[in-house]
Amino acid sequence: MVAPGALLAEGDYEAGFNVYHDGEKLYASMVGLADLRNGAVSVIPLRGCYLPQPGDVVIGKVVECISTAWMLDIRSPYQGVLFASEFLSKPLNPLREEARRFLDVGEMVIANVIAFDRTRNPSLSTKDHGLGKIQRGTVIDVDFTRVPRIIGKKGSMISMLKKESGAQIFVGQNGRVWISGKTRDDEAVVAEAIRKIEAEAHTNGLTDRIREFLLSNRR
Amino acid sequence: MDKSTVTKLISDDGIRCDGRKVDEIRPIKFQLGVLKNTDGSAYVEWGRTKILVGVMGPRESHPKHLALADRARIDAFYRMASFSVEEWKSPAPSRREVELSKVIREALQPAVFVEYFPRTSIDIFIEVLQADGSTRCASISAASLALVDAGIPMRDLVSSIAVGKVEGKLVLDVQDKEDKAGESDMPMAYMPTKNAVTLLQMDGQITYEEFQQSMEMLKKGCLEVYKKQREAIESHFKVVEPASEEA
């Protein structure tokens, strides 16, 4: 485990995520676990905020309706912009129709990040399979740094969760999870399992422990 | 608080009024992640000085016209509680608090990769609960831990300590009594692995030789503070084991 400023490597190494160069030396810039892969040193963060990347699928919460767009909270320093043309199949005429008739403040949307470069707010789109307004189920917020753990290696954790609970689960890259089960109780059990993953991330044999937890709590 | 009258602040055999040697720091205890509604937080007990720091951000800058196009804006809000000093302190922000807010912000700014988050702001709230000297040093050291806890990328931790001149002798880690009676006070903030000074202030009068000697003492003191900071980080994240299943 390393803290910011910790010397990680010297010489012929590449700087990966959360690592910076100072001359020949590589230092950590975040608190996390140092990781060496293919000659690149990176730090897997234990804390941090979500920065959008084009191609990420995120879960956003509508916080503002503007005439032809919605502003979405995506748990990032930057609010996402969802233009009406990226959400509806037809153009929206703000003189005839109100944006909030289609999507109101507080509603949740699964969307794709189409562009982001930090000079402007990230643009979102729902024009793809499986994206759009969330109609049912539960959405929970999780620590963004735990997202890879909830998905697991090659999706091992998430596919186990889906299989054992029978619920539909979608993990947004921004640290929001949508769970849609047969009953509220089913969703609550999955939510509790995800909380457990969040708390016990970075421990060995977690997938098996979570499976046992789901089986013993299933009603 | 100890209100006994001390006639001499340093005894003939070099022991200070609280039993410390001239180059000895007070017991320091840092703790991370103490607040729930902030993005990062830290608490420090530095002798009898007690300070709570909360960090919010990076988040959208408000008011928007203050946002910087190429980097994050850092703001520090240093505040002393009314009960933090022996005499009641007026809750209105004093000139001193405004100045210390600025000084603390400028001591931390070089350590933070502000250019990673353009147009956002990072707010550092510092609440002094009990003051017994060196509050700016304790605030800077604790705030850098709160920034780590918030997951904000940084070049290094910032460690800080002060050297004072009391009864003709240089003493490390000045407490309130020594600060008030002493001839000079010189706080420094320092990035230990970079060997870079981010804050150096002085009031009072010292000679050039004393200044050089103070710098040595300050670096040594900062490294001791740095060690405590590292320990606090390690104990806060110690639940973490090697990640063999990491995706």
XYZ file of N, CA, C and O in Angstrom, chain A residues 1 3-6 19-20 22 27-31 33 37 44 46-49 51 76-79 116 118-121 148-149 152-154 202-207, chain B residues 33 39 58-60 69 113 115-120 148-157 193-194 226 230 233-234 236-247:
328
model
N 0.832 -1.206 0.000
C 0.000 0.000 0.000
C 0.867 1.257 0.000
O 1.851 1.306 0.717
N 1.166 5.740 -0.260
C 0.540 7.044 -0.049
C 1.111 8.008 -1.090
O 2.164 7.733 -1.684
N 0.455 9.145 -1.329
C 0.999 10.108 -2.285
C 2.430 10.493 -1.939
O 2.749 10.702 -0.770
N 3.278 10.559 -2.941
C 4.666 10.928 -2.719
C 5.580 9.741 -2.512
O 6.790 9.908 -2.455
N 5.019 8.529 -2.416
C 5.852 7.344 -2.211
C 6.621 7.024 -3.487
O 6.052 7.005 -4.571
N 0.205 7.690 -11.135
C 1.652 7.698 -10.923
C 2.208 8.865 -11.722
O 1.699 9.174 -12.802
N 3.193 9.560 -11.174
C 3.770 10.663 -11.936
C 5.291 10.598 -11.958
O 5.915 9.992 -11.093
N 9.066 12.260 -11.964
C 9.857 13.418 -11.566
C 11.282 13.051 -11.929
O 11.944 12.322 -11.192
N 6.595 8.326 -8.815
C 5.983 8.456 -7.494
C 4.486 8.209 -7.583
O 3.871 8.454 -8.619
N 3.914 7.781 -6.467
C 2.457 7.617 -6.396
C 1.825 8.985 -6.185
O 2.395 9.849 -5.525
N 0.634 9.201 -6.769
C -0.066 10.454 -6.516
C -1.348 10.213 -5.719
O -2.047 11.149 -5.374
N -1.657 8.953 -5.441
C -2.892 8.632 -4.716
C -2.599 7.553 -3.688
O -1.625 6.821 -3.812
N -3.486 7.442 -2.735
C -3.368 6.342 -1.793
C -3.987 5.108 -2.456
O -5.060 5.183 -3.030
N -2.985 0.723 -3.981
C -2.116 -0.445 -4.037
C -1.239 -0.346 -5.279
O -1.744 -0.181 -6.384
N 2.660 -3.963 -14.082
C 2.167 -4.814 -15.158
C 2.797 -4.388 -16.477
O 2.707 -3.221 -16.864
N -3.581 1.317 -7.897
C -5.025 1.050 -7.876
C -5.582 1.854 -6.707
O -5.256 1.577 -5.556
N -7.590 3.622 -3.663
C -8.520 3.212 -2.609
C -9.543 4.311 -2.330
O -10.509 4.119 -1.614
N -9.273 5.502 -2.858
C -10.179 6.630 -2.717
C -10.122 7.389 -4.036
O -9.116 7.342 -4.724
N -11.187 8.098 -4.336
C -11.131 8.910 -5.535
C -12.493 9.203 -6.076
O -13.488 8.642 -5.612
N -12.550 10.107 -7.052
C -13.830 10.446 -7.642
C -13.837 9.989 -9.094
O -12.795 9.775 -9.693
N -14.072 10.175 -12.985
C -13.874 11.084 -14.115
C -14.396 10.379 -15.361
O -13.958 9.269 -15.664
N -19.670 12.796 -10.237
C -18.375 13.212 -10.737
C -18.288 14.714 -10.490
O -19.305 15.368 -10.257
N -17.087 15.307 -10.536
C -17.020 16.769 -10.398
C -17.750 17.493 -11.522
O -18.039 18.670 -11.400
N -18.013 16.788 -12.605
C -18.666 17.422 -13.757
C -20.036 16.797 -13.991
O -20.164 15.586 -14.046
N -21.058 17.664 -14.153
C -22.409 17.165 -14.439
C -22.507 16.720 -15.893
O -21.917 17.347 -16.768
N -15.961 13.702 -23.707
C -15.570 14.441 -22.506
C -14.087 14.786 -22.584
O -13.261 13.934 -22.864
N -12.853 17.523 -20.238
C -12.666 18.386 -19.056
C -12.842 19.875 -19.330
O -12.955 20.647 -18.411
N -12.832 20.307 -20.623
C -13.089 21.717 -20.861
C -14.588 21.967 -20.949
O -15.049 23.069 -20.729
N -15.326 20.920 -21.300
C -16.786 21.023 -21.303
C -17.355 19.848 -20.537
O -16.697 18.829 -20.390
N -18.590 20.003 -20.106
C -19.193 18.915 -19.356
C -19.405 17.700 -20.259
O -19.587 17.847 -21.460
N -14.590 -1.995 -10.035
C -13.964 -3.178 -10.635
C -14.165 -4.433 -9.802
O -14.281 -5.524 -10.337
N -14.237 -4.273 -8.484
C -14.403 -5.422 -7.608
C -15.811 -5.985 -7.694
O -16.020 -7.196 -7.605
N -15.737 -7.801 -10.909
C -14.887 -8.979 -10.749
C -14.066 -9.263 -11.988
O -14.253 -8.655 -13.035
N -13.138 -10.188 -11.822
C -12.259 -10.546 -12.931
C -13.087 -11.171 -14.040
O -13.789 -12.153 -13.807
N -13.039 -10.618 -15.203
C -13.837 -11.058 -16.371
C -15.316 -11.185 -16.005
O -16.009 -12.093 -16.455
N -10.783 -6.200 -1.930
C -9.349 -6.438 -1.687
C -9.102 -7.457 -0.581
O -8.128 -7.389 0.121
N -10.030 -8.390 -0.384
C -9.724 -9.515 0.490
C -9.875 -10.788 -0.347
O -10.596 -10.810 -1.343
N -9.204 -11.836 0.072
C -9.197 -13.067 -0.711
C -10.471 -13.870 -0.497
O -11.090 -13.806 0.555
N -10.857 -14.629 -1.514
C -12.009 -15.526 -1.421
C -13.331 -14.813 -1.262
O -14.270 -15.352 -0.689
N -13.409 -13.592 -1.799
C -14.621 -12.783 -1.595
C -15.812 -13.353 -2.371
O -16.925 -13.413 -1.847
N -15.570 -13.780 -3.619
C -16.673 -14.285 -4.448
C -17.405 -15.422 -3.738
O -18.636 -15.452 -3.694
N -10.623 9.975 7.915
C -11.981 9.494 7.672
C -12.892 9.581 8.872
O -13.591 8.635 9.195
N -16.025 14.563 1.569
C -15.344 13.619 0.682
C -14.082 13.063 1.342
O -13.630 11.974 1.015
N -13.072 17.279 -5.527
C -13.402 18.344 -6.463
C -14.872 18.318 -6.865
O -15.417 17.262 -7.112
N -15.474 19.489 -6.864
C -16.885 19.591 -7.225
C -17.085 20.852 -8.045
O -16.194 21.696 -8.114
N -18.273 20.948 -8.633
C -18.561 22.105 -9.466
C -18.351 23.395 -8.675
O -18.769 23.497 -7.528
N -10.332 28.150 -15.641
C -10.496 27.351 -16.851
C -9.482 26.213 -16.934
O -9.730 25.203 -17.573
N -2.366 18.182 -7.525
C -2.413 18.251 -8.993
C -3.691 18.971 -9.400
O -4.650 18.345 -9.841
N -4.318 20.806 -11.854
C -4.598 20.830 -13.289
C -5.402 19.607 -13.749
O -5.891 19.576 -14.863
N -5.569 18.601 -12.878
C -6.369 17.423 -13.240
C -7.860 17.726 -13.266
O -8.612 16.999 -13.890
N -8.275 18.740 -12.548
C -9.712 18.998 -12.432
C -10.058 20.435 -12.761
O -10.465 21.193 -11.881
N -9.871 20.850 -14.036
C -10.199 22.235 -14.374
C -11.671 22.557 -14.090
O -12.520 21.685 -14.153
N -11.926 23.803 -13.759
C -13.270 24.352 -13.549
C -13.945 23.846 -12.278
O -15.123 24.091 -12.067
N -13.239 23.110 -11.459
C -13.880 22.636 -10.237
C -13.306 23.382 -9.040
O -12.378 24.168 -9.177
N -5.758 13.419 1.074
C -5.473 12.018 0.721
C -6.747 11.195 0.865
O -7.102 10.406 -0.001
N -7.461 11.416 1.960
C -8.689 10.668 2.227
C -9.761 10.958 1.176
O -10.583 10.110 0.869
N -9.734 12.181 0.632
C -10.706 12.540 -0.400
C -10.315 11.958 -1.759
O -11.060 12.084 -2.723
N -9.135 11.348 -1.845
C -8.700 10.762 -3.117
C -8.309 11.798 -4.140
O -8.489 11.602 -5.331
N -7.756 12.908 -3.673
C -7.314 13.947 -4.586
C -5.842 13.704 -4.909
O -5.034 13.525 -3.996
N -5.466 13.639 -6.194
C -4.075 13.332 -6.530
C -3.103 14.404 -6.041
O -3.345 15.595 -6.217
N -2.028 13.953 -5.403
C -1.064 14.878 -4.820
C 0.361 14.425 -5.118
O 0.618 13.246 -5.283
N 1.258 15.399 -5.169
C 2.671 15.084 -5.379
C 3.281 14.448 -4.150
O 4.117 13.569 -4.242
N 2.861 14.921 -3.007
C 3.430 14.455 -1.750
C 2.522 14.905 -0.618
O 1.656 15.750 -0.814
N 2.739 14.346 0.557
C 2.068 14.883 1.734
C 2.742 16.201 2.096
O 3.885 16.447 1.721
N 9.354 14.094 0.610
C 10.067 13.331 -0.416
C 10.549 14.226 -1.555
O 11.407 13.833 -2.322
N 9.999 15.414 -1.649
C 10.439 16.355 -2.684
C 11.514 17.300 -2.154
O 12.107 18.037 -2.920
N 5.876 13.776 9.361
C 5.613 12.954 8.175
C 5.452 11.489 8.564
O 4.569 10.800 8.067
N 2.232 9.163 7.850
C 2.279 7.874 7.150
C 1.648 6.777 7.998
O 0.908 5.933 7.491
N -2.104 7.025 7.827
C -2.635 6.525 6.554
C -2.625 5.005 6.561
O -3.614 4.360 6.216
N -1.509 4.441 6.997
C -1.400 2.986 6.994
C -2.424 2.345 7.920
O -3.049 1.353 7.561
N -5.279 3.587 8.807
C -6.643 3.785 8.308
C -6.992 2.809 7.187
O -8.119 2.356 7.077
N -5.999 2.496 6.357
C -6.277 1.611 5.221
C -5.785 0.191 5.479
O -5.644 -0.580 4.554
N -5.508 -0.146 6.746
C -4.853 -1.424 7.004
C -5.751 -2.642 6.794
O -5.262 -3.741 6.615
N -7.069 -2.428 6.791
C -7.988 -3.533 6.525
C -7.717 -4.156 5.158
O -8.122 -5.264 4.870
N -7.024 -3.377 4.342
C -6.773 -3.806 2.970
C -5.686 -4.869 2.926
O -4.629 -4.709 3.489
N -5.985 -5.962 2.232
C -4.992 -7.012 2.043
C -4.613 -7.068 0.576
O -5.298 -6.521 -0.260
N -3.523 -7.760 0.246
C -3.136 -7.858 -1.160
C -4.293 -8.344 -2.017
O -4.992 -9.282 -1.661
N -4.496 -7.687 -3.128
C -5.653 -7.981 -3.961
C -5.289 -9.007 -5.018
O -4.689 -8.688 -6.017
N -5.639 -10.243 -4.766
C -5.317 -11.272 -5.760
C -6.432 -11.399 -6.780
O -6.234 -11.874 -7.877
N -7.622 -10.951 -6.399
C -8.756 -11.109 -7.316
C -9.089 -9.827 -8.062
O -10.099 -9.752 -8.743
N -8.244 -8.832 -7.907
C -8.523 -7.518 -8.509
C -8.770 -7.638 -10.006
O -8.051 -8.326 -10.723
N -9.806 -6.962 -10.466
C -10.139 -7.038 -11.895
C -9.177 -6.182 -12.706
O -8.713 -5.168 -12.229
